[in-house]
Amino acid sequence: APFLKVYVFWAQGQALAVQTLHEIARASKVQRWLHEQAEVAGESFHSLLIKPIQRIPRYQLLLEQLLKSSDEDNPDHGTAETQAALKLIISIADSVNQSIPELAKTQKLIQLNRVIQGVPVADGPIVKPHRVFLLDSPLWKLCRRGVKEFHFWLFNDVLMYGSTKPGLGSEVFQHHRTMPLFHQSVRPAYFWSLNVKDVDHDVLEQLIPRDDAEGSFRGPIAGMRSALSRRATVRLSRGYGSLEAATDDWVSRCAFQVCSDKKSFIVFAESPEKKDQWVDAVLKAVELCKQKVLRQAAKIR
């Protein structure tokens, strides 16, 4: 059993191995080799990377069944050696399990790297060793021509958003913008943080659609009520008297502002709870990112 501790190191390096495989698989020669390997082995190289980790639970099950099935009169039943081996296997399994969340995080980044298309080269790949996925959901962004639905992704270092790519289903997105959570410059010396905050009341009053003399709606989000039509039934069931009331409430309670040094805009969440979730998550991520950058800068000095 002591020799099985090597599986702990294997599990700890699993995330980096998966990330490296994903990066080198972009080359056509590597893709051909992976395809040939899969045909010979009958399964993908990625599946083979996971197999060693899957052996530990089997060893644990084997020892447990051995102790359970052995006759109590058998000298091997309940011996100190068998009990010690099982205890060590359980300890190794716990260590391996602690590494699995890191692997899951890396796999999530790999998945996003596949479905978010058009990320500029300057932004680098979505999959990075230090990057951690935190939160995602659709948000409605106030644009010049009205409100448009985007999908937002929050990581521990950037906020990213994109739109559904036409004709490719709801799981493929066109990248629009990546916004760093914190940035520090040496020359000239300055730093800034991404910020999220409530929208001023006066601004909200201007956003809520109003009826004009002809009975039509005017304002920056005049098309909001038609955009909400697919969710009107749900909102009305929550006690709103009309779709107009639901829209006004949505604008006033679900709006928040995203501010950076280069771009600021207003977005709307699907509910006040989702808005609070986003605001809290972004502010927390920005603070942690800021502390990390400043610590690294202090080490350089």
GROMACS .gro file of C-alpha atoms in nm:
model
  301
    1ALA     CA    1   0.000   0.000   0.000
    2PRO     CA    2   0.275   0.261   0.066
    3PHE     CA    3   0.373   0.240  -0.302
    4LEU     CA    4   0.022   0.352  -0.397
    5LYS     CA    5   0.098   0.699  -0.262
    6VAL     CA    6   0.234   0.771  -0.610
    7TYR     CA    7  -0.132   0.803  -0.717
    8VAL     CA    8  -0.160   1.115  -0.501
    9PHE     CA    9   0.111   1.286  -0.706
   10TRP     CA   10  -0.058   1.163  -1.023
   11ALA     CA   11  -0.388   1.318  -0.914
   12GLN     CA   12  -0.221   1.647  -0.818
   13GLY     CA   13  -0.071   1.674  -1.166
   14GLN     CA   14  -0.388   1.565  -1.342
   15ALA     CA   15  -0.523   1.917  -1.401
   16LEU     CA   16  -0.195   2.032  -1.555
   17ALA     CA   17  -0.180   1.718  -1.770
   18VAL     CA   18  -0.532   1.777  -1.904
   19GLN     CA   19  -0.454   2.143  -1.972
   20THR     CA   20  -0.128   2.056  -2.151
   21LEU     CA   21  -0.304   1.793  -2.361
   22HIS     CA   22  -0.569   2.047  -2.457
   23GLU     CA   23  -0.305   2.301  -2.567
   24ILE     CA   24  -0.086   2.067  -2.771
   25ALA     CA   25  -0.392   1.905  -2.932
   26ARG     CA   26  -0.432   2.217  -3.143
   27ALA     CA   27  -0.147   2.096  -3.366
   28SER     CA   28  -0.262   1.881  -3.657
   29LYS     CA   29   0.016   1.623  -3.600
   30VAL     CA   30  -0.092   1.577  -3.238
   31GLN     CA   31  -0.457   1.547  -3.342
   32ARG     CA   32  -0.370   1.272  -3.588
   33TRP     CA   33  -0.167   1.088  -3.325
   34LEU     CA   34  -0.449   1.111  -3.070
   35HIS     CA   35  -0.695   0.978  -3.327
   36GLU     CA   36  -0.467   0.685  -3.413
   37GLN     CA   37  -0.412   0.612  -3.044
   38ALA     CA   38  -0.785   0.610  -2.976
   39GLU     CA   39  -0.844   0.360  -3.256
   40VAL     CA   40  -0.575   0.126  -3.120
   41ALA     CA   41  -0.669   0.155  -2.752
   42GLY     CA   42  -1.042   0.170  -2.806
   43GLU     CA   43  -1.072   0.486  -2.595
   44SER     CA   44  -0.939   0.839  -2.594
   45PHE     CA   45  -0.608   0.947  -2.445
   46HIS     CA   46  -0.802   1.167  -2.203
   47SER     CA   47  -0.984   0.859  -2.071
   48LEU     CA   48  -0.652   0.681  -2.023
   49LEU     CA   49  -0.525   0.973  -1.813
   50ILE     CA   50  -0.811   0.925  -1.569
   51LYS     CA   51  -0.781   0.546  -1.534
   52PRO     CA   52  -0.501   0.544  -1.270
   53ILE     CA   53  -0.715   0.755  -1.036
   54GLN     CA   54  -1.006   0.514  -1.080
   55ARG     CA   55  -0.800   0.223  -0.943
   56ILE     CA   56  -0.780   0.351  -0.583
   57PRO     CA   57  -1.153   0.304  -0.503
   58ARG     CA   58  -1.128  -0.048  -0.645
   59TYR     CA   59  -0.845  -0.137  -0.407
   60GLN     CA   60  -1.044   0.001  -0.117
   61LEU     CA   61  -1.350  -0.201  -0.220
   62LEU     CA   62  -1.137  -0.515  -0.253
   63LEU     CA   63  -0.999  -0.489   0.102
   64GLU     CA   64  -1.342  -0.407   0.246
   65GLN     CA   65  -1.493  -0.711   0.073
   66LEU     CA   66  -1.201  -0.924   0.191
   67LEU     CA   67  -1.263  -0.833   0.555
   68LYS     CA   68  -1.638  -0.871   0.517
   69SER     CA   69  -1.631  -1.207   0.339
   70SER     CA   70  -1.355  -1.380   0.534
   71ASP     CA   71  -1.445  -1.630   0.805
   72GLU     CA   72  -1.381  -1.488   1.150
   73ASP     CA   73  -1.189  -1.807   1.230
   74ASN     CA   74  -0.962  -1.740   0.936
   75PRO     CA   75  -0.628  -1.609   1.066
   76ASP     CA   76  -0.626  -1.346   0.790
   77HIS     CA   77  -0.958  -1.197   0.899
   78GLY     CA   78  -0.924  -0.869   1.085
   79THR     CA   79  -0.546  -0.894   1.110
   80ALA     CA   80  -0.353  -0.579   1.189
   81GLU     CA   81  -0.188  -0.590   0.845
   82THR     CA   82  -0.518  -0.599   0.654
   83GLN     CA   83  -0.674  -0.330   0.870
   84ALA     CA   84  -0.365  -0.112   0.833
   85ALA     CA   85  -0.368  -0.160   0.454
   86LEU     CA   86  -0.733  -0.057   0.436
   87LYS     CA   87  -0.669   0.248   0.654
   88LEU     CA   88  -0.380   0.354   0.430
   89ILE     CA   89  -0.586   0.303   0.113
   90ILE     CA   90  -0.866   0.517   0.258
   91SER     CA   91  -0.612   0.789   0.340
   92ILE     CA   92  -0.477   0.781  -0.015
   93ALA     CA   93  -0.832   0.789  -0.156
   94ASP     CA   94  -0.908   1.100   0.053
   95SER     CA   95  -0.596   1.274  -0.080
   96VAL     CA   96  -0.690   1.185  -0.437
   97ASN     CA   97  -1.048   1.310  -0.383
   98GLN     CA   98  -0.915   1.646  -0.266
   99SER     CA   99  -0.746   1.684  -0.606
  100ILE     CA  100  -1.062   1.607  -0.805
  101PRO     CA  101  -1.222   1.955  -0.762
  102GLU     CA  102  -0.913   2.113  -0.921
  103LEU     CA  103  -0.947   1.876  -1.214
  104ALA     CA  104  -1.317   1.963  -1.246
  105LYS     CA  105  -1.230   2.335  -1.255
  106THR     CA  106  -0.978   2.279  -1.534
  107GLN     CA  107  -1.229   2.073  -1.732
  108LYS     CA  108  -1.481   2.358  -1.699
  109LEU     CA  109  -1.227   2.600  -1.849
  110ILE     CA  110  -1.159   2.357  -2.133
  111GLN     CA  111  -1.531   2.334  -2.202
  112LEU     CA  112  -1.565   2.714  -2.211
  113ASN     CA  113  -1.260   2.741  -2.435
  114ARG     CA  114  -1.445   2.519  -2.680
  115VAL     CA  115  -1.782   2.698  -2.678
  116ILE     CA  116  -1.663   3.062  -2.660
  117GLN     CA  117  -1.531   3.150  -3.002
  118GLY     CA  118  -1.350   3.455  -3.130
  119VAL     CA  119  -1.144   3.535  -2.820
  120PRO     CA  120  -0.869   3.780  -2.931
  121VAL     CA  121  -0.513   3.653  -2.929
  122ALA     CA  122  -0.419   3.945  -2.703
  123ASP     CA  123  -0.653   3.808  -2.435
  124GLY     CA  124  -0.482   3.470  -2.447
  125PRO     CA  125  -0.656   3.132  -2.414
  126ILE     CA  126  -0.937   3.089  -2.166
  127VAL     CA  127  -0.750   2.795  -2.009
  128LYS     CA  128  -0.474   2.931  -1.787
  129PRO     CA  129  -0.298   2.769  -1.488
  130HIS     CA  130  -0.407   3.036  -1.242
  131ARG     CA  131  -0.760   3.088  -1.374
  132VAL     CA  132  -1.066   2.966  -1.184
  133PHE     CA  133  -1.425   2.975  -1.309
  134LEU     CA  134  -1.665   3.134  -1.058
  135LEU     CA  135  -2.006   3.218  -1.204
  136ASP     CA  136  -2.202   3.247  -1.528
  137SER     CA  137  -2.554   3.332  -1.641
  138PRO     CA  138  -2.737   3.538  -1.902
  139LEU     CA  139  -2.762   3.912  -1.832
  140TRP     CA  140  -2.941   4.177  -2.036
  141LYS     CA  141  -2.705   4.459  -2.138
  142LEU     CA  142  -2.827   4.809  -2.216
  143CYS     CA  143  -2.688   4.895  -2.562
  144ARG     CA  144  -2.735   5.199  -2.782
  145ARG     CA  145  -3.024   5.041  -2.968
  146GLY     CA  146  -3.194   4.887  -2.670
  147VAL     CA  147  -3.145   4.587  -2.446
  148LYS     CA  148  -2.966   4.277  -2.572
  149GLU     CA  149  -2.916   3.943  -2.402
  150PHE     CA  150  -2.555   3.835  -2.345
  151HIS     CA  151  -2.399   3.550  -2.154
  152PHE     CA  152  -2.153   3.658  -1.884
  153TRP     CA  153  -1.870   3.452  -1.730
  154LEU     CA  154  -1.687   3.551  -1.414
  155PHE     CA  155  -1.340   3.416  -1.343
  156ASN     CA  156  -1.098   3.498  -1.063
  157ASP     CA  157  -0.911   3.742  -1.291
  158VAL     CA  158  -1.150   3.861  -1.564
  159LEU     CA  159  -1.515   3.923  -1.649
  160MET     CA  160  -1.610   3.805  -1.997
  161TYR     CA  161  -1.928   3.824  -2.203
  162GLY     CA  162  -2.051   3.709  -2.540
  163SER     CA  163  -2.364   3.642  -2.742
  164THR     CA  164  -2.517   3.324  -2.876
  165LYS     CA  165  -2.374   3.250  -3.217
  166PRO     CA  166  -2.655   3.239  -3.477
  167GLY     CA  167  -2.721   2.900  -3.632
  168LEU     CA  168  -2.500   2.708  -3.388
  169GLY     CA  169  -2.745   2.651  -3.105
  170SER     CA  170  -2.748   2.792  -2.756
  171GLU     CA  171  -2.418   2.636  -2.646
  172VAL     CA  172  -2.183   2.824  -2.882
  173PHE     CA  173  -2.102   3.188  -2.813
  174GLN     CA  174  -1.928   3.472  -2.993
  175HIS     CA  175  -1.685   3.653  -2.764
  176HIS     CA  176  -1.747   4.026  -2.725
  177ARG     CA  177  -1.525   4.155  -2.448
  178THR     CA  178  -1.288   4.051  -2.171
  179MET     CA  179  -1.256   4.289  -1.875
  180PRO     CA  180  -0.972   4.240  -1.623
  181LEU     CA  181  -1.082   4.258  -1.260
  182PHE     CA  182  -0.769   4.445  -1.152
  183HIS     CA  183  -0.479   4.604  -1.334
  184GLN     CA  184  -0.159   4.767  -1.215
  185SER     CA  185   0.080   4.965  -1.432
  186VAL     CA  186   0.435   5.060  -1.338
  187ARG     CA  187   0.493   5.326  -1.604
  188PRO     CA  188   0.290   5.534  -1.561
  189ALA     CA  189   0.223   5.421  -1.206
  190TYR     CA  190  -0.148   5.358  -1.148
  191PHE     CA  191  -0.395   5.081  -1.080
  192TRP     CA  192  -0.767   5.034  -1.121
  193SER     CA  193  -1.028   4.779  -1.023
  194LEU     CA  194  -1.343   4.668  -1.198
  195ASN     CA  195  -1.645   4.785  -1.003
  196VAL     CA  196  -2.013   4.695  -0.988
  197LYS     CA  197  -2.274   4.913  -0.821
  198ASP     CA  198  -2.642   5.000  -0.813
  199VAL     CA  199  -2.776   5.231  -1.081
  200ASP     CA  200  -2.868   5.583  -0.967
  201HIS     CA  201  -3.238   5.639  -0.910
  202ASP     CA  202  -3.254   5.925  -1.162
  203VAL     CA  203  -3.104   5.701  -1.430
  204LEU     CA  204  -3.353   5.426  -1.350
  205GLU     CA  205  -3.643   5.669  -1.388
  206GLN     CA  206  -3.522   5.748  -1.739
  207LEU     CA  207  -3.493   5.379  -1.828
  208ILE     CA  208  -3.845   5.271  -1.732
  209PRO     CA  209  -4.064   5.271  -2.046
  210ARG     CA  210  -4.343   5.529  -2.046
  211ASP     CA  211  -4.664   5.549  -2.247
  212ASP     CA  212  -4.691   5.845  -2.482
  213ALA     CA  213  -5.013   6.004  -2.608
  214GLU     CA  214  -5.043   5.745  -2.885
  215GLY     CA  215  -5.017   5.452  -2.644
  216SER     CA  216  -4.671   5.341  -2.757
  217PHE     CA  217  -4.361   5.309  -2.542
  218ARG     CA  218  -4.065   5.545  -2.554
  219GLY     CA  219  -3.720   5.534  -2.400
  220PRO     CA  220  -3.388   5.342  -2.416
  221ILE     CA  221  -3.553   5.011  -2.330
  222ALA     CA  222  -3.887   5.058  -2.502
  223GLY     CA  223  -3.867   4.703  -2.633
  224MET     CA  224  -3.821   4.560  -2.284
  225ARG     CA  225  -4.177   4.442  -2.243
  226SER     CA  226  -4.173   4.241  -2.563
  227ALA     CA  227  -3.834   4.097  -2.461
  228LEU     CA  228  -3.991   3.988  -2.134
  229SER     CA  229  -4.292   3.824  -2.298
  230ARG     CA  230  -4.146   3.474  -2.280
  231ARG     CA  231  -4.109   3.511  -1.902
  232ALA     CA  232  -4.429   3.712  -1.847
  233THR     CA  233  -4.629   3.418  -1.717
  234VAL     CA  234  -4.372   3.344  -1.449
  235ARG     CA  235  -4.349   3.705  -1.343
  236LEU     CA  236  -4.723   3.761  -1.335
  237SER     CA  237  -4.758   3.451  -1.119
  238ARG     CA  238  -4.543   3.623  -0.859
  239GLY     CA  239  -4.814   3.877  -0.795
  240TYR     CA  240  -4.766   4.142  -1.063
  241GLY     CA  241  -5.088   4.287  -1.198
  242SER     CA  242  -4.959   4.334  -1.550
  243LEU     CA  243  -4.661   4.285  -1.777
  244GLU     CA  244  -4.596   4.660  -1.753
  245ALA     CA  245  -4.567   4.636  -1.373
  246ALA     CA  246  -4.337   4.337  -1.405
  247THR     CA  247  -4.113   4.529  -1.646
  248ASP     CA  248  -4.094   4.838  -1.426
  249ASP     CA  249  -4.007   4.626  -1.123
  250TRP     CA  250  -3.743   4.435  -1.321
  251VAL     CA  251  -3.577   4.759  -1.430
  252SER     CA  252  -3.577   4.911  -1.082
  253ARG     CA  253  -3.473   4.606  -0.877
  254CYS     CA  254  -3.254   4.400  -1.111
  255ALA     CA  255  -3.029   4.662  -1.269
  256PHE     CA  256  -2.664   4.718  -1.180
  257GLN     CA  257  -2.373   4.896  -1.341
  258VAL     CA  258  -2.039   4.748  -1.448
  259CYS     CA  259  -1.757   5.004  -1.451
  260SER     CA  260  -1.400   4.981  -1.576
  261ASP     CA  261  -1.140   5.231  -1.693
  262LYS     CA  262  -1.234   5.173  -2.059
  263LYS     CA  263  -1.600   5.078  -2.063
  264SER     CA  264  -1.905   5.104  -1.839
  265PHE     CA  265  -2.255   4.977  -1.898
  266ILE     CA  266  -2.581   4.879  -1.728
  267VAL     CA  267  -2.704   4.521  -1.713
  268PHE     CA  268  -3.019   4.356  -1.582
  269ALA     CA  269  -3.034   4.022  -1.403
  270GLU     CA  270  -3.335   3.793  -1.422
  271SER     CA  271  -3.420   3.851  -1.055
  272PRO     CA  272  -3.310   4.064  -0.757
  273GLU     CA  273  -3.153   3.750  -0.606
  274LYS     CA  274  -2.946   3.688  -0.919
  275LYS     CA  275  -2.841   4.053  -0.921
  276ASP     CA  276  -2.719   4.028  -0.561
  277GLN     CA  277  -2.535   3.708  -0.646
  278TRP     CA  278  -2.351   3.876  -0.931
  279VAL     CA  279  -2.266   4.192  -0.739
  280ASP     CA  280  -2.135   3.999  -0.439
  281ALA     CA  281  -1.936   3.755  -0.655
  282VAL     CA  282  -1.772   4.027  -0.864
  283LEU     CA  283  -1.678   4.245  -0.566
  284LYS     CA  284  -1.530   3.948  -0.382
  285ALA     CA  285  -1.336   3.831  -0.689
  286VAL     CA  286  -1.202   4.183  -0.752
  287GLU     CA  287  -1.075   4.216  -0.395
  288LEU     CA  288  -0.903   3.876  -0.402
  289CYS     CA  289  -0.750   3.953  -0.742
  290LYS     CA  290  -0.627   4.291  -0.619
  291GLN     CA  291  -0.461   4.137  -0.312
  292LYS     CA  292  -0.290   3.875  -0.528
  293VAL     CA  293  -0.152   4.128  -0.778
  294LEU     CA  294  -0.026   4.360  -0.506
  295ARG     CA  295   0.145   4.070  -0.325
  296GLN     CA  296   0.321   3.970  -0.645
  297ALA     CA  297   0.427   4.330  -0.708
  298ALA     CA  298   0.568   4.354  -0.354
  299LYS     CA  299   0.779   4.042  -0.413
  300ILE     CA  300   0.928   4.194  -0.731
  301ARG     CA  301   1.034   4.506  -0.542
   0.00000   0.00000   0.00000
